[in-house]
Short mmCIF file of the C-alpha atoms (twelve columns), coordinates in Angstrom:
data_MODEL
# 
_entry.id   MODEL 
# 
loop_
_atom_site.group_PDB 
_atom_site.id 
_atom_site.type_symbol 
_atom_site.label_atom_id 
_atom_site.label_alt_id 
_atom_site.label_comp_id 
_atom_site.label_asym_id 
_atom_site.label_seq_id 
_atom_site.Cartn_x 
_atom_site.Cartn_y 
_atom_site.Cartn_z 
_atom_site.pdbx_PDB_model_num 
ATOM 1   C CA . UNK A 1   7.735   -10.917 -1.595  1 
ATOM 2   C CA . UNK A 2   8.378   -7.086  -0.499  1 
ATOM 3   C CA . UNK A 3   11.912  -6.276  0.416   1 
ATOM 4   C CA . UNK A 4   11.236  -2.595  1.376   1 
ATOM 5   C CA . UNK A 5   13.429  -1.452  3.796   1 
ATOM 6   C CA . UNK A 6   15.505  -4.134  3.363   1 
ATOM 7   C CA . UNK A 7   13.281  -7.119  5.123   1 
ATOM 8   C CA . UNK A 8   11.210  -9.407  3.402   1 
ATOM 9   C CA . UNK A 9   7.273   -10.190 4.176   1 
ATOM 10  C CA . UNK A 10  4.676   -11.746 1.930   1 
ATOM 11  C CA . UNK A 11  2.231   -9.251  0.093   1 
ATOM 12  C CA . UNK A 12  -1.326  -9.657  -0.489  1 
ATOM 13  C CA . UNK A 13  -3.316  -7.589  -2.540  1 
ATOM 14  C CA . UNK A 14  -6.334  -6.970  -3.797  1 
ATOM 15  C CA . UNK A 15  -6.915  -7.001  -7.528  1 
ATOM 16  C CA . UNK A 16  -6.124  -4.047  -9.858  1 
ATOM 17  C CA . UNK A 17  -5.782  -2.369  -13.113 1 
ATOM 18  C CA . UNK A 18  -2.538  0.191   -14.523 1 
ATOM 19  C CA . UNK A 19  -4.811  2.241   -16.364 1 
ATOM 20  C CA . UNK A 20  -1.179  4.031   -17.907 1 
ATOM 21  C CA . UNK A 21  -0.353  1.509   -20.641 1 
ATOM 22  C CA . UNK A 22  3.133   2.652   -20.955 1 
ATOM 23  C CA . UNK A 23  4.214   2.163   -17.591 1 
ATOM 24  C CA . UNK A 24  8.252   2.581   -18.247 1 
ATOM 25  C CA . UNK A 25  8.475   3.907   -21.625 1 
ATOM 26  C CA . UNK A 26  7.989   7.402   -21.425 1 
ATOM 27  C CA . UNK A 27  8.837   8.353   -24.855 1 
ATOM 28  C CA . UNK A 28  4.749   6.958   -25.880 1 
ATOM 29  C CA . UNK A 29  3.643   9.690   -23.320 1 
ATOM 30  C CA . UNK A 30  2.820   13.160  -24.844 1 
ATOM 31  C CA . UNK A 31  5.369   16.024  -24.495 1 
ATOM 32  C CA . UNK A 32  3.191   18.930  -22.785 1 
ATOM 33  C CA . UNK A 33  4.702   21.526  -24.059 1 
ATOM 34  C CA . UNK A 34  8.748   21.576  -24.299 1 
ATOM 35  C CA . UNK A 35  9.873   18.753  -22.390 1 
ATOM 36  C CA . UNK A 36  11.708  15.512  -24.082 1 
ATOM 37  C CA . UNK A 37  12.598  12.037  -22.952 1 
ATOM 38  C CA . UNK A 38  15.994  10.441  -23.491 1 
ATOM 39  C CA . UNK A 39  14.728  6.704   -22.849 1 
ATOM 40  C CA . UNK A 40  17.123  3.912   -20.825 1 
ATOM 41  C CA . UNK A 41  19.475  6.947   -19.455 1 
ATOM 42  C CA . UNK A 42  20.138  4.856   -15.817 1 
ATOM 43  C CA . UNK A 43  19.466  1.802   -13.417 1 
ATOM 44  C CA . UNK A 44  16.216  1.744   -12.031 1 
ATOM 45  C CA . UNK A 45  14.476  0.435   -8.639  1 
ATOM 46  C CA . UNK A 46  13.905  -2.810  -10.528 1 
ATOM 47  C CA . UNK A 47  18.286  -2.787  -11.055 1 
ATOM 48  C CA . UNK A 48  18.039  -2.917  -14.631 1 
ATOM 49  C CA . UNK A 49  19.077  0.281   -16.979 1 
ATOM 50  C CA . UNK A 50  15.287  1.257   -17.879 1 
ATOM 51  C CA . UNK A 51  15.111  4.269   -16.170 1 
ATOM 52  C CA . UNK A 52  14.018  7.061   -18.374 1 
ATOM 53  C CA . UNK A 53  15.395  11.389  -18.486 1 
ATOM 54  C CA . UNK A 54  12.859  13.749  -18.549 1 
ATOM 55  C CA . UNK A 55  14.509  16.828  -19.880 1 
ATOM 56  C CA . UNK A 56  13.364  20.925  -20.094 1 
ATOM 57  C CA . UNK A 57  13.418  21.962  -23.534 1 
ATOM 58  C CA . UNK A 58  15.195  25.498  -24.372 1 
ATOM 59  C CA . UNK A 59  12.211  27.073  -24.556 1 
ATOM 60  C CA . UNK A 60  10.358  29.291  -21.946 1 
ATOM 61  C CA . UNK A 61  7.145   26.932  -21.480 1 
ATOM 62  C CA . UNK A 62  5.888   24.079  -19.291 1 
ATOM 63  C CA . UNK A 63  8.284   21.355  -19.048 1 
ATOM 64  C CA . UNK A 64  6.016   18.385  -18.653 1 
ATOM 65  C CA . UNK A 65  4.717   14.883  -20.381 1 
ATOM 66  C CA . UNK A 66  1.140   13.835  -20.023 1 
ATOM 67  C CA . UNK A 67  -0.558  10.580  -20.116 1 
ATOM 68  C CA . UNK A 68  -4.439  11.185  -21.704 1 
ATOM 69  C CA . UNK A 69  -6.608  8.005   -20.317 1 
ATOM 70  C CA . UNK A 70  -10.282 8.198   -19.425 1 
ATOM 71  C CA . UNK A 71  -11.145 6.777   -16.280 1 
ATOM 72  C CA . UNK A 72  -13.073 8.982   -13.398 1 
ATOM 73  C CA . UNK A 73  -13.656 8.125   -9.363  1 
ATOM 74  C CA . UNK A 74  -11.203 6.797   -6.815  1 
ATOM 75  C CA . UNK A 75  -7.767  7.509   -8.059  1 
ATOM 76  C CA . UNK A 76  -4.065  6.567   -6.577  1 
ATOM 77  C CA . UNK A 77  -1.364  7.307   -8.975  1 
ATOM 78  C CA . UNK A 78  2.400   7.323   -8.973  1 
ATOM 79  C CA . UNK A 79  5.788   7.549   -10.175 1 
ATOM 80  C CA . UNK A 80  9.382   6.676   -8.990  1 
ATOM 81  C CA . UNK A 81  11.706  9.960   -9.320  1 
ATOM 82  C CA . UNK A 82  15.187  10.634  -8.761  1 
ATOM 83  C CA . UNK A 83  16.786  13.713  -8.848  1 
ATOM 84  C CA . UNK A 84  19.044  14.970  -12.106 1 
ATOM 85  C CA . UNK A 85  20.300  18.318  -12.240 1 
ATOM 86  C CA . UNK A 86  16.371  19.590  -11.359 1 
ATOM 87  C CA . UNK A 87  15.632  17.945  -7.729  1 
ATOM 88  C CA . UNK A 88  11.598  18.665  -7.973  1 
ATOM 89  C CA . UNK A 89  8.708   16.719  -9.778  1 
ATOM 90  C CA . UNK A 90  5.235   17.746  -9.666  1 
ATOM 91  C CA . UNK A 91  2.137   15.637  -10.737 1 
ATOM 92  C CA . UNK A 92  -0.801  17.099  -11.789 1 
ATOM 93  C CA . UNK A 93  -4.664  15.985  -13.344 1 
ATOM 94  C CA . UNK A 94  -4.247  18.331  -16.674 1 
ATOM 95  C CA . UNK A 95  -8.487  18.356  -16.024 1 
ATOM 96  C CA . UNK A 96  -8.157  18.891  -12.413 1 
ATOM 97  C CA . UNK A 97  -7.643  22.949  -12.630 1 
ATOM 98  C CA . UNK A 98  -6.424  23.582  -9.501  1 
ATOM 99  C CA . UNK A 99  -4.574  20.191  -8.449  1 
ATOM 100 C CA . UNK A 100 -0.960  19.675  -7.785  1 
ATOM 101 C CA . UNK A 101 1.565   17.825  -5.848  1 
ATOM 102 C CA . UNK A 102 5.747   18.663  -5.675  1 
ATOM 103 C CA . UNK A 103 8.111   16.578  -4.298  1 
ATOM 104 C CA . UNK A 104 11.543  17.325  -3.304  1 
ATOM 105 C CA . UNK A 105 13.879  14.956  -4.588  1 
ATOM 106 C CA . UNK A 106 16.636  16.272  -2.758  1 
ATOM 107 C CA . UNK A 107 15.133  16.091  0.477   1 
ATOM 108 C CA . UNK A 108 12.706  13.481  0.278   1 
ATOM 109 C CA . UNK A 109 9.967   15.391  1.793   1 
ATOM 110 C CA . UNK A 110 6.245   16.319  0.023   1 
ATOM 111 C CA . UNK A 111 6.102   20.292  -1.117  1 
ATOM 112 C CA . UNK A 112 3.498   22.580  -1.649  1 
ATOM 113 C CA . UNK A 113 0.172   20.283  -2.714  1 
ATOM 114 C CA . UNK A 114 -3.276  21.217  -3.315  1 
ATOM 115 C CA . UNK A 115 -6.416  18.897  -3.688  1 
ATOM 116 C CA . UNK A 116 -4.346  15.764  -3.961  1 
ATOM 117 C CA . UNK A 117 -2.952  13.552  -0.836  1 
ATOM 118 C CA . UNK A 118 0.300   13.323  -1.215  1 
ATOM 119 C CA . UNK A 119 3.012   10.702  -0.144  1 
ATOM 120 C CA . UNK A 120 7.084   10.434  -0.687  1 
ATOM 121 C CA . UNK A 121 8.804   7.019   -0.111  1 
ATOM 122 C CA . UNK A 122 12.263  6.587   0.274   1 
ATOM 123 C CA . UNK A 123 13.275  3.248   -2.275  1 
ATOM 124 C CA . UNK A 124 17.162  4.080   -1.835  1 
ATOM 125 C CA . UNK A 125 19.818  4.723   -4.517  1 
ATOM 126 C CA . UNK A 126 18.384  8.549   -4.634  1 
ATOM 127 C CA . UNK A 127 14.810  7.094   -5.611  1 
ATOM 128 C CA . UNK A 128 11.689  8.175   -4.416  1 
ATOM 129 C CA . UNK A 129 8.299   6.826   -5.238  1 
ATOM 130 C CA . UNK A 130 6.314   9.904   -5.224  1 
ATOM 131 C CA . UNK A 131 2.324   9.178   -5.030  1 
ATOM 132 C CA . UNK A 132 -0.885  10.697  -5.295  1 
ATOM 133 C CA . UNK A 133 -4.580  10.263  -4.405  1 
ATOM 134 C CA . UNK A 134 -7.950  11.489  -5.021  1 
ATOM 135 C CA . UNK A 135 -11.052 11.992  -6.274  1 
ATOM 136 C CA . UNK A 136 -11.449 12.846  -9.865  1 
ATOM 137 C CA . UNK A 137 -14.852 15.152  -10.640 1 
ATOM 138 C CA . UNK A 138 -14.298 14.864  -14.442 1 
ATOM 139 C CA . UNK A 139 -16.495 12.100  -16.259 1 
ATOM 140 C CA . UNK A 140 -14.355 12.204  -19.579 1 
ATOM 141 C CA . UNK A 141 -10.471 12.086  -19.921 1 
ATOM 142 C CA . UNK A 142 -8.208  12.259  -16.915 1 
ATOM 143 C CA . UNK A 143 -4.686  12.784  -17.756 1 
ATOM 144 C CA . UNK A 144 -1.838  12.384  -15.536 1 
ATOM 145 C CA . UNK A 145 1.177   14.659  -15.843 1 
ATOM 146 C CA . UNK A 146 4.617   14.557  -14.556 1 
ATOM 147 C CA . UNK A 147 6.096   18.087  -15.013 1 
ATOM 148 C CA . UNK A 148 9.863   19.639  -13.992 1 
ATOM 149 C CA . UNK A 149 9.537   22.084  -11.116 1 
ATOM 150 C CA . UNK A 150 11.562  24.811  -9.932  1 
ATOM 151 C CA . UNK A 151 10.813  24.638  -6.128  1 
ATOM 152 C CA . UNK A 152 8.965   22.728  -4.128  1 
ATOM 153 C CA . UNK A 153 6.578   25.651  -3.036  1 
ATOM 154 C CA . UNK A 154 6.212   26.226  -7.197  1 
ATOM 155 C CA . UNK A 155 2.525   26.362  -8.309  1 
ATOM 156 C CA . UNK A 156 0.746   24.322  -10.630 1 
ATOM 157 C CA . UNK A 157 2.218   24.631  -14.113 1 
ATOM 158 C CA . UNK A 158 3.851   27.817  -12.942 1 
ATOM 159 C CA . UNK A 159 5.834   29.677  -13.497 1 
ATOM 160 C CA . UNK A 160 7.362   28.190  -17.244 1 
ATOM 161 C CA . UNK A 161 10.537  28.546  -17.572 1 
ATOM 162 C CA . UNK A 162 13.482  27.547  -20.080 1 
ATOM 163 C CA . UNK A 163 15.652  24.815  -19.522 1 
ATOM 164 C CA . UNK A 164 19.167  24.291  -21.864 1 
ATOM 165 C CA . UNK A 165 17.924  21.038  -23.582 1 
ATOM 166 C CA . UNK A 166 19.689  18.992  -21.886 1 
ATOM 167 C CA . UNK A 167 19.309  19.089  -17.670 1 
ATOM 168 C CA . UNK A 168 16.110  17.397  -16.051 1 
ATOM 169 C CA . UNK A 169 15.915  14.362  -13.557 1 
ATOM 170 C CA . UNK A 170 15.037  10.835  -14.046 1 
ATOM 171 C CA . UNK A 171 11.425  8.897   -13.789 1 
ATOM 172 C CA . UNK A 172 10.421  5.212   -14.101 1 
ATOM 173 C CA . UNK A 173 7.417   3.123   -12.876 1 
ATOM 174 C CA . UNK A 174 3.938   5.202   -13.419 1 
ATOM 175 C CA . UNK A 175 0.916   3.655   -12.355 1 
ATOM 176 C CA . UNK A 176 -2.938  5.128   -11.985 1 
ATOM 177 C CA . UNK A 177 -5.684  2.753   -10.658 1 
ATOM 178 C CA . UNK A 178 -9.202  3.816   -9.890  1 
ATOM 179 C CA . UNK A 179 -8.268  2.247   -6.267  1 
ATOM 180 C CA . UNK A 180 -8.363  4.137   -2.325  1 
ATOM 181 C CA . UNK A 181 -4.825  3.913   -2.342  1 
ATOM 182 C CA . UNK A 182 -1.888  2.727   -4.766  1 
ATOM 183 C CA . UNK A 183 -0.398  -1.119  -4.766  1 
ATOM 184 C CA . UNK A 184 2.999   -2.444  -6.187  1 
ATOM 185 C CA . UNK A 185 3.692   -1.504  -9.882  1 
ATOM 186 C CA . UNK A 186 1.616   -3.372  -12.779 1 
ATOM 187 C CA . UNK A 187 4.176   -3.170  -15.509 1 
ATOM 188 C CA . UNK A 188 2.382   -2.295  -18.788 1 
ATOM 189 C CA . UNK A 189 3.932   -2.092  -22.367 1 
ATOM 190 C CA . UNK A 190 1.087   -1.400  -24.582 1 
ATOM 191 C CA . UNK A 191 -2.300  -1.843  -22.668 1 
ATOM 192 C CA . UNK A 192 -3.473  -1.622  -19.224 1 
ATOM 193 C CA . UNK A 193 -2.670  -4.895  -17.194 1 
ATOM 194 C CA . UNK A 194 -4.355  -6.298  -14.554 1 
ATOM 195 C CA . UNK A 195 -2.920  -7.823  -11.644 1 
ATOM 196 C CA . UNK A 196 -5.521  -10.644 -9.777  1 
ATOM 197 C CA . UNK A 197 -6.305  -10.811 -6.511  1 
ATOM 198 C CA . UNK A 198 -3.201  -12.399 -4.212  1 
ATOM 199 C CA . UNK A 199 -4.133  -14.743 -1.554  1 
ATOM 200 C CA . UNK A 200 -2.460  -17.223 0.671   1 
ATOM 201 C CA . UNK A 201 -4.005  -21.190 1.003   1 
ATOM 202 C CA . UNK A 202 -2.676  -24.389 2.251   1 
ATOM 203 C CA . UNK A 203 -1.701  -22.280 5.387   1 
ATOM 204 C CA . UNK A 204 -3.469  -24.352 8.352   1 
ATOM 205 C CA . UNK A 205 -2.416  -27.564 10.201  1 
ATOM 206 C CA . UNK A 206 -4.966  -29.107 12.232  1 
ATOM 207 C CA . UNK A 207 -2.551  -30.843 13.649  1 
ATOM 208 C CA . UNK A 208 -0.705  -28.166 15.488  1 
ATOM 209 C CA . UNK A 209 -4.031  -25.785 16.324  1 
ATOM 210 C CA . UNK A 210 -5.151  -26.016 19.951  1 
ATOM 211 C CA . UNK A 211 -9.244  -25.509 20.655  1 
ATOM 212 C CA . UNK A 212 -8.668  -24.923 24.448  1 
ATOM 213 C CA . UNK A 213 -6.008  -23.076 24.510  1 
ATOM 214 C CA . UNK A 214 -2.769  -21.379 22.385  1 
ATOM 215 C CA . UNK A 215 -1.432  -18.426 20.556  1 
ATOM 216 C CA . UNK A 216 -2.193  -16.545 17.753  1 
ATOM 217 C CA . UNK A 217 0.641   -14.307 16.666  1 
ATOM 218 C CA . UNK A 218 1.202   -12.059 13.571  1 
ATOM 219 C CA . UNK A 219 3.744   -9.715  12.584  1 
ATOM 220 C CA . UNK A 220 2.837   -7.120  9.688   1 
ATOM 221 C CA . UNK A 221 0.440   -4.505  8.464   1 
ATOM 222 C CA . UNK A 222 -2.400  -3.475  6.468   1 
ATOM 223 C CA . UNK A 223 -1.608  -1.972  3.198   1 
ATOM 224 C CA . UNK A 224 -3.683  0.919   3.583   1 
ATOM 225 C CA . UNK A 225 -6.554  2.673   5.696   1 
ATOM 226 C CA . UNK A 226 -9.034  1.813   3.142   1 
ATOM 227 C CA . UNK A 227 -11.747 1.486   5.394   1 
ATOM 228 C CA . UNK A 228 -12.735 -2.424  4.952   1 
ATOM 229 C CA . UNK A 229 -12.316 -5.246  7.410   1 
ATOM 230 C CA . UNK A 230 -8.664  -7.042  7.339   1 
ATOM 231 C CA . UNK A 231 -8.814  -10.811 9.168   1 
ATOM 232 C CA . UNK A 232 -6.492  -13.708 9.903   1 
ATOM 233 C CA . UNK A 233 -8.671  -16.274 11.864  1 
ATOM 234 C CA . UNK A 234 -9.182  -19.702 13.603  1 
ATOM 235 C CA . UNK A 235 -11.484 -21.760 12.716  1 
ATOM 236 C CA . UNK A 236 -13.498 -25.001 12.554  1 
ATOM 237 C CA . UNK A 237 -13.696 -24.758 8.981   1 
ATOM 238 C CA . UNK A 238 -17.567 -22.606 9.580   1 
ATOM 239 C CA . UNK A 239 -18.291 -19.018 11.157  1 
ATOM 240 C CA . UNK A 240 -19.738 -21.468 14.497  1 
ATOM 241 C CA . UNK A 241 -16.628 -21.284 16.366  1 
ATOM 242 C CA . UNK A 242 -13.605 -19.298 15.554  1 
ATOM 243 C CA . UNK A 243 -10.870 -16.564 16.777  1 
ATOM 244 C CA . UNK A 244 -10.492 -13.600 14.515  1 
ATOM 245 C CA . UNK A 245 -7.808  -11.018 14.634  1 
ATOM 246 C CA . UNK A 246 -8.095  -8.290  12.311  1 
ATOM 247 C CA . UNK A 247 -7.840  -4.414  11.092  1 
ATOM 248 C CA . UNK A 248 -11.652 -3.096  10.733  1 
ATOM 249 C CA . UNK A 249 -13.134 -0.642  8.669   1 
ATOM 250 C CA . UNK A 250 -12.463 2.187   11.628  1 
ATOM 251 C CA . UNK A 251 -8.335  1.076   10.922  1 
ATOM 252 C CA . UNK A 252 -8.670  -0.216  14.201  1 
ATOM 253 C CA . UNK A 253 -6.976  -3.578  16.041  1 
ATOM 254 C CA . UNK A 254 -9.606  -6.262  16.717  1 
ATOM 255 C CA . UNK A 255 -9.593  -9.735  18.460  1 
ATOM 256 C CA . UNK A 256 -12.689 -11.325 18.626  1 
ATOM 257 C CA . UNK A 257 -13.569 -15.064 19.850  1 
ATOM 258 C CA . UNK A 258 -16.998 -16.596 18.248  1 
ATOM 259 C CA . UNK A 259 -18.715 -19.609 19.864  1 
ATOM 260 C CA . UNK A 260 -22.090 -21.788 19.634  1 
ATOM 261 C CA . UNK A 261 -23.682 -21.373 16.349  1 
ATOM 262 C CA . UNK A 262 -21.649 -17.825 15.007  1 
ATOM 263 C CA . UNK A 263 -22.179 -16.156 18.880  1 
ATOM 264 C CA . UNK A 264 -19.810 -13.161 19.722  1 
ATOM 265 C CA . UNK A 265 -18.566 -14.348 22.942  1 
ATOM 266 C CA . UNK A 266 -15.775 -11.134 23.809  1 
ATOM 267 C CA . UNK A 267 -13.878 -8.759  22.019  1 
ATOM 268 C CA . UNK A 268 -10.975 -6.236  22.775  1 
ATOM 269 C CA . UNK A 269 -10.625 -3.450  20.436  1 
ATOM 270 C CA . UNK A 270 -7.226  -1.124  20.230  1 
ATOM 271 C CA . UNK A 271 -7.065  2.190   18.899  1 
ATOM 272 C CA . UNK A 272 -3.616  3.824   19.303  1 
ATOM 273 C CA . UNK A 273 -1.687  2.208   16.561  1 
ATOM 274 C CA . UNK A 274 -1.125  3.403   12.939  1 
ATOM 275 C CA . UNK A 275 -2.043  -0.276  11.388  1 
ATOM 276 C CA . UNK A 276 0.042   0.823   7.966   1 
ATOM 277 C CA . UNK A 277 3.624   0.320   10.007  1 
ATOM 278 C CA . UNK A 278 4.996   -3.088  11.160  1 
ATOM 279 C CA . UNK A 279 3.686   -4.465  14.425  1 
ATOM 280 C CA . UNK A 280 3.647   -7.278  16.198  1 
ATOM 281 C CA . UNK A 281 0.176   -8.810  17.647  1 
ATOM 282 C CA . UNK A 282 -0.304  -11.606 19.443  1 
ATOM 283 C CA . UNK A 283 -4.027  -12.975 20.542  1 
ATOM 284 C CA . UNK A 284 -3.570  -15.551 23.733  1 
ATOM 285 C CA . UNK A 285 -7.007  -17.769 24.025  1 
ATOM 286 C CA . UNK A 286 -8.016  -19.974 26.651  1 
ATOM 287 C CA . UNK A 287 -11.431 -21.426 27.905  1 
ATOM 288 C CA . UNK A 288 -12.658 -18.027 29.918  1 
ATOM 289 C CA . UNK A 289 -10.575 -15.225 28.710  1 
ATOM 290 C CA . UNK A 290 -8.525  -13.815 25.881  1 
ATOM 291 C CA . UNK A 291 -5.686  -11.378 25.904  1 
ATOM 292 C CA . UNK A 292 -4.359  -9.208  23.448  1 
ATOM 293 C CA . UNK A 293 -0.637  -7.912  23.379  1 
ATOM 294 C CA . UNK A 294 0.660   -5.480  20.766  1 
ATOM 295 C CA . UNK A 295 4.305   -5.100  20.485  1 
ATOM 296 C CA . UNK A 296 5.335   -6.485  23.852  1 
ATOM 297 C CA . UNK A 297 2.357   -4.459  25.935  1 
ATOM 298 C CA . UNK A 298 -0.912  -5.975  27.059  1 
ATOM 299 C CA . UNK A 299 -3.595  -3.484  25.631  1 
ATOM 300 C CA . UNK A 300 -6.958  -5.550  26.797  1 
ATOM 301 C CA . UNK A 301 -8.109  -8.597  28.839  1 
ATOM 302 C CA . UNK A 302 -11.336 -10.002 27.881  1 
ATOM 303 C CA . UNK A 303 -13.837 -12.941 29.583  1 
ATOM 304 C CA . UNK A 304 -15.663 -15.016 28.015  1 
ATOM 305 C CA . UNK A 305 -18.223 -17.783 28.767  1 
ATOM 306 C CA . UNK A 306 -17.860 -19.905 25.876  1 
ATOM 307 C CA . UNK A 307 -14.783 -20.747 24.197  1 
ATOM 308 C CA . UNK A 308 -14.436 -21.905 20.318  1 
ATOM 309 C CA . UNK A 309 -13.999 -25.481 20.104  1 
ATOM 310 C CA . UNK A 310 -12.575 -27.950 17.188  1 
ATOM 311 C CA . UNK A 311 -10.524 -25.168 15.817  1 
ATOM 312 C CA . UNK A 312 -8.768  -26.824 12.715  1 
ATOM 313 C CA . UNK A 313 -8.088  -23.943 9.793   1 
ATOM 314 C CA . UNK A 314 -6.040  -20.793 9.886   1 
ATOM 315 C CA . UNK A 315 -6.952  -18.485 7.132   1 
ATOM 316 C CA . UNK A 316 -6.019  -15.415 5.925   1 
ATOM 317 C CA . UNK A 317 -10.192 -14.093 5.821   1 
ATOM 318 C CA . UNK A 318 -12.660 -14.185 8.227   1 
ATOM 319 C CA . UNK A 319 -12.731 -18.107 8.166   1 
ATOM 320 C CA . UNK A 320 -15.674 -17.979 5.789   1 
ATOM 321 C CA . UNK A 321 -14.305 -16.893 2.955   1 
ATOM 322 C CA . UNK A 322 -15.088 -13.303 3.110   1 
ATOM 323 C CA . UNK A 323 -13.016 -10.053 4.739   1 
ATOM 324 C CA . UNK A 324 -9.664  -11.156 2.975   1 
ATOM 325 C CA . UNK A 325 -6.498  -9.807  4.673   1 
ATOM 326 C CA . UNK A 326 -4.757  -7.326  2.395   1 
ATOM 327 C CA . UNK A 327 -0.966  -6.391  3.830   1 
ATOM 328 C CA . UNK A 328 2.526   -7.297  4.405   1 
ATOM 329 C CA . UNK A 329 2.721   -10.299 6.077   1 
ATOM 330 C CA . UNK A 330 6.167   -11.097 7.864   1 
ATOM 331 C CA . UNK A 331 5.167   -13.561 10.287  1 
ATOM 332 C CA . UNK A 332 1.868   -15.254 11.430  1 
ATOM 333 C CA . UNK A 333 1.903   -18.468 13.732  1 
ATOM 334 C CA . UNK A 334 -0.260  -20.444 15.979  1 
ATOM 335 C CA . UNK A 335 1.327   -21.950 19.742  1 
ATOM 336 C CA . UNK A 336 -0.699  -24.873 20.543  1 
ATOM 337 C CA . UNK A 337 -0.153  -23.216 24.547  1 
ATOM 338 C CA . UNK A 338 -1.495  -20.196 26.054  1 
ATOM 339 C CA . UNK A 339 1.989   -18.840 25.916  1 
ATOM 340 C CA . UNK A 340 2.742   -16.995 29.794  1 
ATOM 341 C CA . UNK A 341 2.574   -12.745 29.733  1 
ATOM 342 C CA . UNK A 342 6.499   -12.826 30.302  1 
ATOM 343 C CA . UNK A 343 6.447   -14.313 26.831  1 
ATOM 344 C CA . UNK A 344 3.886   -12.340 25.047  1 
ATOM 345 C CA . UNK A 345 6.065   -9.437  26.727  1 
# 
């Protein structure tokens, strides 16, 4: 279960590595040059006193730690921050000449970046999970530093500068994965960990599923726009006859009913939406038409000619096995009634 922002939903991912096989304990990281770690100096995210000072040295040089791993591709790292008596962290490939991200920890907003896409999320208590991704063009080691800025329009590594030994701000939670975008922390104490593929079963009633008419509703999001198809579906257990709702590889919204034998029979396909924020969808089906409603407004009518019969399974793929639905799920459920537009409103 995620509890960001204070509600709960179920989340699904996909499976992953932490290639950063001290994911907490900073003090097996590599100072790079002058900075020092005083470990278990607060409470962390997780509530527990495991949060870790990263501290400028006295003298004039980088203040940073580095993590040396060798990994090359799709990369999405991060680390949770909060502010000490420095408010700005910057993350950096130490192979990646020119790359750099800063994030103000003071105002919770991204910096100056370059190369990298970068992303600040509020996790309250004065944390921030501060996140990276990109594409690394080195085939050897890739390491991932965490350095002390002065300002969040400082360059990369620059200038150095001399701390008093003792100020810095506070870091827990690192993760890298060779991944389009990052998922919830692997912890690691020793070795990379990998975290297998999450998936929901046992969700479908046959009992309560309606082949002539009903409701299909959902309330969530997509993790990420990673560019790959998203589906909850109805189904007769086949891809013959079934109702699909989903987020495609165009991070579009999708609602789709298949008839006779695996034949597209209508679809209605919405655009304005960012599918990475909470919404709420609802897919009404009946013999000749389907409707599609997202957050209280009707964004397409469709007719069709043939509608999916003995619909018995709701699944969180395309009913076939394949397309899995990765996201934060907060409510999906199936009205055995065309529900009126007053109540899809």
């Amino acid at each position: 279960l995620d509890y960001t922002n204070g509600t709960a939903s179920i989340l699904l991912e996909p499976q992953s590595t932490n290639l950063i096989t001290y994911s907490e304990d900073f003090s097996q990281w590599i100072p790079d040059t002058n900075a020092s770690i005083t470990s278990n100096s607060i409470i962390s995210p997780d509530g527990t006193q495991n949060a870790d000072k990263l501290i400028a040295g006295s003298s004039v040089a980088r203040q940073s730690i580095k993590f040396n791993l060798n990994t090359t591709g799709n990369i999405s790292a991060y680390v949770f921050a909060k502010k000490g008596e420095y408010t700005v962290i910057q993350l950096t490939d130490a192979l990646l000449g020119a790359a750099f991200a800063n994030f103000d920890l003071q105002s919770g907003l991204v910096g100056s970046t370059n190369t990298f896409a970068a992303n600040i999320e509020n996790y309250g208590n004065g944390w921030f999970k501060c996140s990276i991704t990109y594409n690394s063009v080195n085939s050897s080691i890739n390491s991932f530093r965490i350095s002390i800025a002065q300002s969040s329009t400082s360059a990369r590594l620059t200038p150095t500068f001399a701390g008093n030994g003792s100020d810095g701000l506070y870091i827990y939670g690192a993760q890298l994965e060779n991944e389009l975008f990052s998922t919830s922390l692997i912890n690691t104490s020793g070795s990379t960990v990998t975290r297998a593929t999450e998936s929901l079963t046992n969700a479908g009633n046959s009992d309560l599923i309606n082949s002539e008419e009903g409701t299909l509703y959902f309330e969530g999001s997509a993790l990420a726009n990673d560019g790959t198809d998203r589906v909850l579906s109805l189904s007769d257990g086949s891809a013959n006859n079934r109702i699909v709702l989903y987020y495609n590889s165009s991070n579009n919204l999708v609602a789709q009913v298949y008839s006779i034998s695996n034949n597209l029979q209508g679809t209605i396909t919405v655009t304005d939406l960012n599918i990475t924020e909470n919404s709420k969808v609802a897919v009404k089906y009946e013999t000749s038409s389907i409707k599609l409603y997202l957050n209280g407004f009707l964004k397409g009518t469709q007719s069709i000619a043939v509608s999916a019969i003995n619909l018995s399974e709701l699944d969180f793929d395309n009913g076939v096995g394949g397309a899995n639905f990765y996201g934060k799920c907060k409510t999906v459920a199936v009205f055995k009634e065309a529900l009126t537009d007053t109540e899809l409103a």
